[in-house]
mmCIF file of C-alpha atoms and ligand atoms in Angstrom:
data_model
loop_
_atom_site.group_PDB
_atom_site.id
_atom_site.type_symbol
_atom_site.label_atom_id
_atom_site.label_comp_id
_atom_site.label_asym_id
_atom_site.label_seq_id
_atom_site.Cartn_x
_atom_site.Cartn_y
_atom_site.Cartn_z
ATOM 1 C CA UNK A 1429 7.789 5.860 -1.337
ATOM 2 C CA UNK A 1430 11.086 4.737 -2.454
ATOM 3 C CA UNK A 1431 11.084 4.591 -6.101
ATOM 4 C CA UNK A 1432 14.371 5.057 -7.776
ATOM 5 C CA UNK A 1433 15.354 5.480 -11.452
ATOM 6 C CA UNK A 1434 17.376 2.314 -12.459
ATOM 7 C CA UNK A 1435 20.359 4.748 -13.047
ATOM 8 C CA UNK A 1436 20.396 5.631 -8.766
ATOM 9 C CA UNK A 1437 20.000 2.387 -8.329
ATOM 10 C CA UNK A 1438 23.222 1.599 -9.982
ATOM 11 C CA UNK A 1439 24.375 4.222 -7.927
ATOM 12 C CA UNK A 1440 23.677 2.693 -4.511
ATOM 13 C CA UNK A 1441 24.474 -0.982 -5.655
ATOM 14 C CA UNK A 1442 28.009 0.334 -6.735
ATOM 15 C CA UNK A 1443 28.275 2.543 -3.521
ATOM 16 C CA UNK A 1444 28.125 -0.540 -1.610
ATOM 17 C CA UNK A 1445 26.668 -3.627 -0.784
ATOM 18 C CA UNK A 1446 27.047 -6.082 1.441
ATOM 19 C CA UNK A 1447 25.763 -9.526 0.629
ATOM 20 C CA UNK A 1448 23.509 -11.291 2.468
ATOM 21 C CA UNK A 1449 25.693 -14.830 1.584
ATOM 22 C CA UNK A 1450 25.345 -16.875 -1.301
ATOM 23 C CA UNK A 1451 21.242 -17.773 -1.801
ATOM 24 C CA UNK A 1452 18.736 -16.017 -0.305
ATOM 25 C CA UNK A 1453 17.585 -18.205 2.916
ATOM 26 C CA UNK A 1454 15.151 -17.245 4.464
ATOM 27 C CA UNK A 1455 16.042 -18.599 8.024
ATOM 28 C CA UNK A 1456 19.816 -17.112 8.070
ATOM 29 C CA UNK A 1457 19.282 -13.140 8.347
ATOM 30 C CA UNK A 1458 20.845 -10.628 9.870
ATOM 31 C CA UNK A 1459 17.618 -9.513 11.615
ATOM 32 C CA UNK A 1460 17.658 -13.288 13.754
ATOM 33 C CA UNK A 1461 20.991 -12.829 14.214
ATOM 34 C CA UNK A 1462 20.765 -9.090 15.735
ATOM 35 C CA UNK A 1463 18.241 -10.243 18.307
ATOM 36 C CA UNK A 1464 14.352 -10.036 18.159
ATOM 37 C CA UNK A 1465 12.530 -6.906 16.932
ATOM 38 C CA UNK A 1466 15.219 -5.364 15.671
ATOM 39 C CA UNK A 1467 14.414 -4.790 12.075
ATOM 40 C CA UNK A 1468 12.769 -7.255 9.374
ATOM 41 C CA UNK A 1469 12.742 -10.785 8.979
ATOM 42 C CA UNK A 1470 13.081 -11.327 5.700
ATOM 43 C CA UNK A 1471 11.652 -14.722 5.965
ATOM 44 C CA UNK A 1472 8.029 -13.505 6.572
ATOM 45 C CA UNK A 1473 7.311 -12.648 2.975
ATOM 46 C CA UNK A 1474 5.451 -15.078 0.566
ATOM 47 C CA UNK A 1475 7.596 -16.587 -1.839
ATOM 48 C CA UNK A 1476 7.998 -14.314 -4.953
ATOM 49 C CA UNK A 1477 8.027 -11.025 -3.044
ATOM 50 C CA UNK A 1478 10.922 -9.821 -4.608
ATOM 51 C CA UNK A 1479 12.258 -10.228 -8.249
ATOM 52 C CA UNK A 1480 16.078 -10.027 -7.008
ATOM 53 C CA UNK A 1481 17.676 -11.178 -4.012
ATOM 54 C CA UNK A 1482 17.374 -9.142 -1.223
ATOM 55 C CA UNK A 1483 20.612 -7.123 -0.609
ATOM 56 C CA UNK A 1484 21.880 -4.821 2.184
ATOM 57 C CA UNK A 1485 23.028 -1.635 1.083
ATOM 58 C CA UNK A 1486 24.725 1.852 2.618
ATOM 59 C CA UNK A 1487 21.856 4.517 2.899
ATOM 60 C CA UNK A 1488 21.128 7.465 4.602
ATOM 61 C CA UNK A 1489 17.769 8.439 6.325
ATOM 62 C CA UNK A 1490 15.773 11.726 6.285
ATOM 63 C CA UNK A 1491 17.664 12.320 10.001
ATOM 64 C CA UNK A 1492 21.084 11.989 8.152
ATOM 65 C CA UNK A 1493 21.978 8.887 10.156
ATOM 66 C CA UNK A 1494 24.757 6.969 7.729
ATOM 67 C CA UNK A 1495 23.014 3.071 8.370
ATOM 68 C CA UNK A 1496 22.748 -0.165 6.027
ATOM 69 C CA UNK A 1497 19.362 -0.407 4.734
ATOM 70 C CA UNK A 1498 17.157 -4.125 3.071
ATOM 71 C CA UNK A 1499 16.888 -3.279 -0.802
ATOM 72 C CA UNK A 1500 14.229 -4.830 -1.390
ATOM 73 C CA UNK A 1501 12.875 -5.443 -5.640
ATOM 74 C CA UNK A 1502 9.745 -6.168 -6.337
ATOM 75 C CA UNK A 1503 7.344 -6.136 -9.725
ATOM 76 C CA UNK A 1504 4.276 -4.364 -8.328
ATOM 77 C CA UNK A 1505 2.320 -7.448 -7.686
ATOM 78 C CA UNK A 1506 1.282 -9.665 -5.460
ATOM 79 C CA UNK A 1507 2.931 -12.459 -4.490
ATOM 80 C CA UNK A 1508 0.741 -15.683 -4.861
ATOM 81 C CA UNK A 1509 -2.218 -13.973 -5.825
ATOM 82 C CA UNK A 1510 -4.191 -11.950 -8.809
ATOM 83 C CA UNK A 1511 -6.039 -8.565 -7.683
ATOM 84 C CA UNK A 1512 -9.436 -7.998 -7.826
ATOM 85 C CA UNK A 1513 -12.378 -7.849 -8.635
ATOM 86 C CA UNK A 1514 -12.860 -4.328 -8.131
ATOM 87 C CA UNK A 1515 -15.910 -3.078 -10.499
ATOM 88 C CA UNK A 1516 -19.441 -4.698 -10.531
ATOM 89 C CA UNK A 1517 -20.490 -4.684 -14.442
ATOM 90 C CA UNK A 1518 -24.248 -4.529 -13.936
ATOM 91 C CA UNK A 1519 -26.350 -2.415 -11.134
ATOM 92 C CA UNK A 1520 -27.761 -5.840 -10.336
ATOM 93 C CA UNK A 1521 -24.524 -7.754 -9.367
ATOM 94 C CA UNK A 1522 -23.711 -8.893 -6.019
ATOM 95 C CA UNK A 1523 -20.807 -8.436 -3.777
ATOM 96 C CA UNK A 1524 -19.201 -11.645 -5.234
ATOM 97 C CA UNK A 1525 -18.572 -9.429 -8.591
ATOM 98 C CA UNK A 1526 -17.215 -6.021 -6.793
ATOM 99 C CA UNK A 1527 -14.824 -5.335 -4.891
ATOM 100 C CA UNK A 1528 -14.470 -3.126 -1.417
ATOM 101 C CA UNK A 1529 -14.716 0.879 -0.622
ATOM 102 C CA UNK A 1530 -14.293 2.799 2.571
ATOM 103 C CA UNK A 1531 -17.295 3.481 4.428
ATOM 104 C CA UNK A 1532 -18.073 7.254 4.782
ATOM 105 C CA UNK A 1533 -18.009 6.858 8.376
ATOM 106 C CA UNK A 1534 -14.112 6.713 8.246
ATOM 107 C CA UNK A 1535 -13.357 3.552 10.607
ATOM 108 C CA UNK A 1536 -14.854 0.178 10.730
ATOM 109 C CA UNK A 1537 -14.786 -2.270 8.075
ATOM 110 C CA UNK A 1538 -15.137 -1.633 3.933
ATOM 111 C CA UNK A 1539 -18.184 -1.523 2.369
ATOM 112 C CA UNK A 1540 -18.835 -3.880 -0.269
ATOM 113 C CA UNK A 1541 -19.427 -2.570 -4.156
ATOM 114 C CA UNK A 1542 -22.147 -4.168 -5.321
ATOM 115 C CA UNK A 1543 -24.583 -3.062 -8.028
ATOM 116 C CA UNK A 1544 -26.585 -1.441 -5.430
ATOM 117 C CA UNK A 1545 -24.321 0.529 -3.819
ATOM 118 C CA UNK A 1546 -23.501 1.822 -7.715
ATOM 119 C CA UNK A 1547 -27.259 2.402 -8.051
ATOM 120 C CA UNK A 1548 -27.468 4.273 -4.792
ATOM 121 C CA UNK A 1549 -23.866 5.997 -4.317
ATOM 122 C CA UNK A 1550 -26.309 9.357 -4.921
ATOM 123 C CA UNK A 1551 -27.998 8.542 -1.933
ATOM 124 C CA UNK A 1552 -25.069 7.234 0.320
ATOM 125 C CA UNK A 1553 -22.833 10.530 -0.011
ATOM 126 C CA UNK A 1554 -25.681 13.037 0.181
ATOM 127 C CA UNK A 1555 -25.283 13.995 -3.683
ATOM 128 C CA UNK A 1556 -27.688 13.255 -6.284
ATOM 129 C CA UNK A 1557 -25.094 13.915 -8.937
ATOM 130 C CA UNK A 1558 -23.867 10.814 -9.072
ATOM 131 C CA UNK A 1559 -24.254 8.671 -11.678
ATOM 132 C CA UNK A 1560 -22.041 5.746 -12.787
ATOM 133 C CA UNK A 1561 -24.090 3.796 -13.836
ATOM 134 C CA UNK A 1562 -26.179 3.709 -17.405
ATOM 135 C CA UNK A 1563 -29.854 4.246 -16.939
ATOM 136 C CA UNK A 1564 -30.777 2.638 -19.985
ATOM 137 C CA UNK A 1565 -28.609 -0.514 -20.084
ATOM 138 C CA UNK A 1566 -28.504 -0.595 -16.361
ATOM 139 C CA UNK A 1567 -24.116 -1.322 -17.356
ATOM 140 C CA UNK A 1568 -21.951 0.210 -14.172
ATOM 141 C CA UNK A 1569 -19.493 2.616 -15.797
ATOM 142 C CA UNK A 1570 -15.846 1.910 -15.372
ATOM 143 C CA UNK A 1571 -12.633 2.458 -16.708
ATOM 144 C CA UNK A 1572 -12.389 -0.844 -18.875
ATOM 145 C CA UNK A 1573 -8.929 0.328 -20.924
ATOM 146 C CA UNK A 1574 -5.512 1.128 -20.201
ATOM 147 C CA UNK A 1575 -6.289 4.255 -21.601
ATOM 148 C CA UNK A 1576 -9.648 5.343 -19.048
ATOM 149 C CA UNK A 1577 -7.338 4.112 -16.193
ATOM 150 C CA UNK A 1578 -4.398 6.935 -16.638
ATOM 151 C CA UNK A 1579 -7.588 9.483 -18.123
ATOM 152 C CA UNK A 1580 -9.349 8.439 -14.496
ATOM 153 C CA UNK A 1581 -6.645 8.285 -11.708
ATOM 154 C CA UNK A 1582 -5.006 11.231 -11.656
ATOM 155 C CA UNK A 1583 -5.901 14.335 -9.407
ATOM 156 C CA UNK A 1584 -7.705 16.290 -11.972
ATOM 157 C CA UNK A 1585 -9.560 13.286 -13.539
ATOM 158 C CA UNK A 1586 -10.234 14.210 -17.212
ATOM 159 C CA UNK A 1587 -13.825 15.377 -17.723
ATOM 160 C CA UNK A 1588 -14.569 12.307 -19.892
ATOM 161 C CA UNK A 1589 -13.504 9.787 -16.888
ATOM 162 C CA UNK A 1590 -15.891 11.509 -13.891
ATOM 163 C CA UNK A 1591 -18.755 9.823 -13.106
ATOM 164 C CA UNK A 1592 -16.842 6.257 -13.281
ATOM 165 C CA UNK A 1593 -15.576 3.250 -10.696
ATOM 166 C CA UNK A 1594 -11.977 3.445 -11.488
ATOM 167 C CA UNK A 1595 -9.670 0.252 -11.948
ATOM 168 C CA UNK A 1596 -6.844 -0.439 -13.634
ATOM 169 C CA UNK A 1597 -4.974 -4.163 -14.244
ATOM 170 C CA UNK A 1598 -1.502 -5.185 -13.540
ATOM 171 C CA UNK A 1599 -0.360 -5.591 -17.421
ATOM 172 C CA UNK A 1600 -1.085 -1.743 -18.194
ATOM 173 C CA UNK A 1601 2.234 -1.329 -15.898
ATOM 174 C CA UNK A 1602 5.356 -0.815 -17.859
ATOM 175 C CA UNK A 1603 7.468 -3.252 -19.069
ATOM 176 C CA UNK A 1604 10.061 -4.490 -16.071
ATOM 177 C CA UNK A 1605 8.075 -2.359 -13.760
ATOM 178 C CA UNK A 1606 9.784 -2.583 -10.528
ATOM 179 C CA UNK A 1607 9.837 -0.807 -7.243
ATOM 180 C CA UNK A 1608 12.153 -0.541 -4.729
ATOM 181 C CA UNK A 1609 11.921 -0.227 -0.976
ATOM 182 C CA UNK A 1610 15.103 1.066 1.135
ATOM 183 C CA UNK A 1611 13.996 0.092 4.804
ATOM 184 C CA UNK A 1612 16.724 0.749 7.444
ATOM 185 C CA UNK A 1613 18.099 -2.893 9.017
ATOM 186 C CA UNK A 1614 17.824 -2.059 12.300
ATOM 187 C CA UNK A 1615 14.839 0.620 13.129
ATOM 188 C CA UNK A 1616 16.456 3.893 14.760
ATOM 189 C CA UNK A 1617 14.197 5.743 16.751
ATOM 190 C CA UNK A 1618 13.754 9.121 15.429
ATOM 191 C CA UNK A 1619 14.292 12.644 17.000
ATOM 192 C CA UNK A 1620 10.388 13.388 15.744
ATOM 193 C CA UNK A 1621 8.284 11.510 14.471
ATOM 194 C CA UNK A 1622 7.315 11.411 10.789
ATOM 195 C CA UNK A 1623 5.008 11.096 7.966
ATOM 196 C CA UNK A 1624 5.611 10.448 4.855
ATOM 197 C CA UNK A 1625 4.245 9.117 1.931
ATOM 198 C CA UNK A 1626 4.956 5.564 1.769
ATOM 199 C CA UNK A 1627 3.272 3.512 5.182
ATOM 200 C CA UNK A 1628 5.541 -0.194 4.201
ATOM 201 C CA UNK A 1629 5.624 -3.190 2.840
ATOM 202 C CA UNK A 1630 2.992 -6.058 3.178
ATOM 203 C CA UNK A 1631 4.509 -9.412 3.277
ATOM 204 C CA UNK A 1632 3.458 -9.797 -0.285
ATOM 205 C CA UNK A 1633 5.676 -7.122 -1.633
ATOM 206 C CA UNK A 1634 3.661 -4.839 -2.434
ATOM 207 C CA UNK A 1635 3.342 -1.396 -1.164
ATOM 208 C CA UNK A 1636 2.026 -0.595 1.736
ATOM 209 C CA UNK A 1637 0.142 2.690 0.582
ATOM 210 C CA UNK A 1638 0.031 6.414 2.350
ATOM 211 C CA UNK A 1639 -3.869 7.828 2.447
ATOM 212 C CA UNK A 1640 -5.562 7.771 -0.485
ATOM 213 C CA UNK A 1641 -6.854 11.244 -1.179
ATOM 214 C CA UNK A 1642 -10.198 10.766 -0.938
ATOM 215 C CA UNK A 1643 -11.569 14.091 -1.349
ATOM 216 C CA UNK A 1644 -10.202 14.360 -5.025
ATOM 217 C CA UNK A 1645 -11.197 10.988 -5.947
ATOM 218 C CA UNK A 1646 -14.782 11.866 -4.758
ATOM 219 C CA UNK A 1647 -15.197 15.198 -5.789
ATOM 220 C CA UNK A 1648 -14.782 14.165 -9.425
ATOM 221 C CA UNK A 1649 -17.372 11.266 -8.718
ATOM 222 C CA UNK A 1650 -15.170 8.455 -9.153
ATOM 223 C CA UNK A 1651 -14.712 5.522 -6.775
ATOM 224 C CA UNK A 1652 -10.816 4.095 -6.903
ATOM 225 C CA UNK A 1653 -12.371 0.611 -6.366
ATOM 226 C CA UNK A 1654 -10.548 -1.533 -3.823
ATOM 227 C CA UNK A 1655 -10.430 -5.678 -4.231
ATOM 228 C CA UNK A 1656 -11.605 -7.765 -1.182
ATOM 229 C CA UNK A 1657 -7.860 -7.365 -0.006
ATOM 230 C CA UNK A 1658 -8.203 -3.625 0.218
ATOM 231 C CA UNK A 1659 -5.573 -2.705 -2.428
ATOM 232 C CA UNK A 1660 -6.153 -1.696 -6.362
ATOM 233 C CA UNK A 1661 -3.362 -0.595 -9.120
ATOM 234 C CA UNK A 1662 -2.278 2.107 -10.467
ATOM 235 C CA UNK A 1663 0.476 2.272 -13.129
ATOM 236 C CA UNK A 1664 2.685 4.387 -10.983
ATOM 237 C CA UNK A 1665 2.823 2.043 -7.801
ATOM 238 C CA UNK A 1666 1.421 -1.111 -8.951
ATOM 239 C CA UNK A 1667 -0.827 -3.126 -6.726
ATOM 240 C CA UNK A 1668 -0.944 -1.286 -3.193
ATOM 241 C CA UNK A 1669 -2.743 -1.558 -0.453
ATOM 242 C CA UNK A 1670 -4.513 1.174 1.482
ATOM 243 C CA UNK A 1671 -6.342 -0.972 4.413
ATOM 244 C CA UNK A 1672 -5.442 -4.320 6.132
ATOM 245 C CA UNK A 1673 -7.868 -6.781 5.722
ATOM 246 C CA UNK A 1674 -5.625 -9.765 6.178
ATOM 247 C CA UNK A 1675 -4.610 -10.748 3.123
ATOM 248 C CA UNK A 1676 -1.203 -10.683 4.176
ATOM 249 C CA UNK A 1677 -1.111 -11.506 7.424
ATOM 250 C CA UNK A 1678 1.315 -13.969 8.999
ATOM 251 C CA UNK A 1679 2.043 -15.124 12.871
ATOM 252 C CA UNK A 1680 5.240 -14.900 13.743
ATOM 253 C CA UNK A 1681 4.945 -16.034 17.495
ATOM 254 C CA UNK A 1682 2.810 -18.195 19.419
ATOM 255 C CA UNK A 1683 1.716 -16.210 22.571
ATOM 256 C CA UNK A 1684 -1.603 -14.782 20.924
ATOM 257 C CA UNK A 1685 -0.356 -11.728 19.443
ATOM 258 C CA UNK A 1686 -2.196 -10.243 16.267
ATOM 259 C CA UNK A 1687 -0.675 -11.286 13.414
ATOM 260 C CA UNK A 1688 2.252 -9.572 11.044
ATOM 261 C CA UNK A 1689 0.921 -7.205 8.076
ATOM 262 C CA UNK A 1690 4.502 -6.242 6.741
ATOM 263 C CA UNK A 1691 6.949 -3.300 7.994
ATOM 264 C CA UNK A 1692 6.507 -0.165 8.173
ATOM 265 C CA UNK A 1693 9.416 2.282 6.595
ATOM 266 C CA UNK A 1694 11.506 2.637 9.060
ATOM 267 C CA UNK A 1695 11.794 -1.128 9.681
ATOM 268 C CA UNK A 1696 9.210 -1.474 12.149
ATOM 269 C CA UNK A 1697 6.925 -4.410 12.283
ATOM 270 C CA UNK A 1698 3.127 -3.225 11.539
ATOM 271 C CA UNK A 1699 0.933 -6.266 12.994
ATOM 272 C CA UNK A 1700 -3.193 -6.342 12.118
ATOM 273 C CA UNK A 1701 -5.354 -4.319 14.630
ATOM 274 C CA UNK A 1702 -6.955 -7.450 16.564
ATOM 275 C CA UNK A 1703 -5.356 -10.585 17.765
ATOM 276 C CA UNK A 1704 -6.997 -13.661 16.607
ATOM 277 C CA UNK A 1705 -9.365 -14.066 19.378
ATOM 278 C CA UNK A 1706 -10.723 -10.495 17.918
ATOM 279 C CA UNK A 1707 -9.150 -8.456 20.758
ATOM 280 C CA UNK A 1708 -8.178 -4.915 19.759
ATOM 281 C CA UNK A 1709 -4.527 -3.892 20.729
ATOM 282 C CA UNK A 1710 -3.905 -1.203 22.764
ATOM 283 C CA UNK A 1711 -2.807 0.939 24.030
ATOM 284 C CA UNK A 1712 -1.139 2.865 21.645
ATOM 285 C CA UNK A 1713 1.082 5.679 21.070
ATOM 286 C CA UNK A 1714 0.012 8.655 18.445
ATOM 287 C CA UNK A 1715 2.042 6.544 16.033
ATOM 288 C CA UNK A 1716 0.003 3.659 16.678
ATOM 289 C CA UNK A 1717 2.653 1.844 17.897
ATOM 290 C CA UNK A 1718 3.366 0.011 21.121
ATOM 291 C CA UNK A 1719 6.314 -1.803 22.750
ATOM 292 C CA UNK A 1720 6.299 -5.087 24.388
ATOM 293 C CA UNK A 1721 9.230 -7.986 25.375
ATOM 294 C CA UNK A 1722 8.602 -9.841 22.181
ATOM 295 C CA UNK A 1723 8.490 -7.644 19.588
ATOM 296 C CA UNK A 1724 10.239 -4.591 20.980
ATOM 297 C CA UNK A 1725 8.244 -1.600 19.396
ATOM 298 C CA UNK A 1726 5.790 -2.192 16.830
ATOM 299 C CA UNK A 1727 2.783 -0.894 14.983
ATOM 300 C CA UNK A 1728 -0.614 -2.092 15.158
ATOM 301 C CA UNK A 1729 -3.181 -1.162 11.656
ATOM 302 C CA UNK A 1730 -5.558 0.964 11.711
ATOM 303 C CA UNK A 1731 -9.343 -0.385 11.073
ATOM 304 C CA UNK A 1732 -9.779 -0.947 7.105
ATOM 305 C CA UNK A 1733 -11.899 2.547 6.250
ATOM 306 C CA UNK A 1734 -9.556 5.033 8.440
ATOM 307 C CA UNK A 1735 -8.166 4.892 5.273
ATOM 308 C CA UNK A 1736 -3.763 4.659 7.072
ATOM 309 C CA UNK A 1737 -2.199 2.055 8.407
ATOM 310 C CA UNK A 1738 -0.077 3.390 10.653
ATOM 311 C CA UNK A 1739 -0.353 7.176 12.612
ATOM 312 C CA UNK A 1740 3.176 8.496 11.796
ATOM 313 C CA UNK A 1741 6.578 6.861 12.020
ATOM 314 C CA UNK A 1742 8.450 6.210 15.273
ATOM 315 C CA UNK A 1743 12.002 5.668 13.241
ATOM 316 C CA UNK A 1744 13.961 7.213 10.794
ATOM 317 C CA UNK A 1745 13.131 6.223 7.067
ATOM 318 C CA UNK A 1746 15.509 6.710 3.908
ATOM 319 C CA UNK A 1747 14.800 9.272 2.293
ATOM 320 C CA UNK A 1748 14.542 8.967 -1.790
ATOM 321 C CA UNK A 1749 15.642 12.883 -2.183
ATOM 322 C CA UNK A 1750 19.203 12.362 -1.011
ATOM 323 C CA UNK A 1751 19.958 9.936 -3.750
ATOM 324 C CA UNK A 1752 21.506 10.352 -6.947
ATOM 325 C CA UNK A 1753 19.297 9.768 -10.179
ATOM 326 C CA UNK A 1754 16.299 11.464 -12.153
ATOM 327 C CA UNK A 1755 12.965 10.377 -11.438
ATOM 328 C CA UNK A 1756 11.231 7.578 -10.672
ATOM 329 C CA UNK A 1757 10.406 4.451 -12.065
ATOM 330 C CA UNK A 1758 7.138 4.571 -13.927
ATOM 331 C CA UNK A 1759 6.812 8.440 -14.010
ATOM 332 C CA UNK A 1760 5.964 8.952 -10.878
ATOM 333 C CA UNK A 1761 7.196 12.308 -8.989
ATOM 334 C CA UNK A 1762 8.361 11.043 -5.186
ATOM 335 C CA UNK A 1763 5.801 10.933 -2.986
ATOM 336 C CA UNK A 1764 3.080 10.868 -5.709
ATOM 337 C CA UNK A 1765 0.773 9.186 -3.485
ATOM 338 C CA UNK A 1766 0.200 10.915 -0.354
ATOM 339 C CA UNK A 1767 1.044 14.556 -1.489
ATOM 340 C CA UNK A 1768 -1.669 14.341 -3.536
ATOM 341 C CA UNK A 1769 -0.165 14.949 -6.779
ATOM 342 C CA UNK A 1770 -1.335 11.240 -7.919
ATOM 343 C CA UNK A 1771 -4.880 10.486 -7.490
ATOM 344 C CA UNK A 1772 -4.919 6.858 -6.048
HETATM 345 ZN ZN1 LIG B 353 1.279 -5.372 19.803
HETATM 346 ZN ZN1 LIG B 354 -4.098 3.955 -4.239
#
């Protein structure tokens, strides 16, 4: 994850940028003008991505290759549309009220919340503990204030916020919230591959998310409630997405190719799993990645409960630590997400 204070920020700006020309237009980018699949095209993502014009900037990724990297600004929200719902209120409501979960199986499609699955979540993970529900008023339990949300997603959820379907809205972020992604403008295949915290950026802006640590989230009997989109908030990342659904998803050729999710760190395109005649992609590397005359290499998602998107990264990414400037925007330490230190 790229988050930097507004003070490194400065930093980089002042260190150097080279404008992308005048307005931001969408069909005159560098990455058309280098060639196909060679880095993003910022013309993919929905209108409102980004709250400032994309720039190109010096950076340096984690391999110490000296590159120009996308700056990319966004507000931690979805372009074009409003998250959720993620909670069912009553044991009795349907799937139209909740939102999505993994399944326990790990792969495959998310599970629907519905009041039932509240009502049985004892039976469904083997552990009659569970209760989020009130017995008496038959009310699901969830964090309904800004307050329950920080109490609730955090690795060691606060006693009073166990037992509870977590979810948090966009306006309990700070005020001028932003995030910002560093994402190399042409993808340089790496030495080694990598992991890191951060997966991308869906077309919509928002963050493409590292795994969720789902051990944590369960073992203090919470559920971190997806919408139908796959994604929830949290006030450290905003809106992100852990599984592609295809909310976001956008073609970007005509010869039957799946369509594209957003791109991955290192520049990358990520593109959904199946085509849309429902054919899986494959093969694949251990990155989940594959290379073909079109594209050049790209990524292909993982199946909406494997809780990733992609298996590692092929190229280099920037890497936040190098940069001058405190911490991050919002509070978060780097890497909040996937090291675990951040629950959600
Ligand atoms: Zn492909
Ligand atoms: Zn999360």
């Amino acid at each position: 994850m790229y988050l930097l204070s507004d003070r490194s920020l400065m930093g980089i700006i002042a260190f150097s940028v080279l404008a992308l020309g005048g307005c931001y237009n969408p069909s005159d980018n560098t990455a058309e003008q280098a060639g196909l699949a060679k880095g993003l095209d910022l013309s993919m993502f929905a209108k409102g991505a980004f709250t400032q014009e994309p720039k190109i900037v010096d950076c340096e990724t984690a391999g110490g290759t000296k590159t120009t990297c996308y700056q990319l600004i966004t507000d931690g929200a979805p372009a074009g549309r409003t998250p959720g719902p993620f909670c069912p209120r009553m044991i009795t409501d349907g799937a139209d009220v909740g939102g999505t979960w993994f399944s326990k199986e790990g792969a495959g499609d998310l599970i629907d919340i519905t009041g039932e699955f509240i009502l049985k979540l004892g039976e469904y993970y083997g552990d009659d503990k569970w209760l989020v529900y009130d017995t008496q008023t038959h009310k699901v339990r969830y964090t309904a204030t800004k307050e329950a949300c920080l109490g609730a997603a955090k690795p060691d959820v606060e006693e009073a916020y166990m037992q509870n379907c977590i979810e948090c809205e966009l306006w309990y972020l700070d005020d001028g919230f932003s995030r910002t992604f560093l994402i190399p403008t042409t993808p340089i295949p790496a030495a080694k591959t990598s992991r890191v915290p951060t997966a991308g950026i869906a077309l919509d802006g928002t963050e493409l998310s590292g795994s969720a640590p789902i051990d944590a989230i369960l073992g203090a009997y919470t559920i971190a409630a997806f919408d139908d989109c796959g994604g929830h908030i949290n006030v450290h990342q905003g809106y992100h997405y852990h599984s592609s659904v295809g909310c976001t998803d956008k073609s970007n050729s005509d010869d039957g190719h799946a369509l594209l999710v957003g791109y991955a760190s290192d520049g990358y395109g990520i593109y959904a799993l199946k085509n849309p005649e429902g054919k899986e992609a494959g093969p694949l590397d251990e990155c989940r990645g594959q290379t073909d005359d079109i594209r050049g290499y790209h990524y292909h998602a993982a199946s909406p409960s494997e809780n990733m998107f992609i298996g590692c990264f092929h190229g280099e990414t920037v890497r936040p630590e190098g940069l001058p400037g405190g911490h991050p925007a919002g509070g978060a330490p780097i890497g909040a997400h996937g090291d675990k230190s951040t629950i959600r």
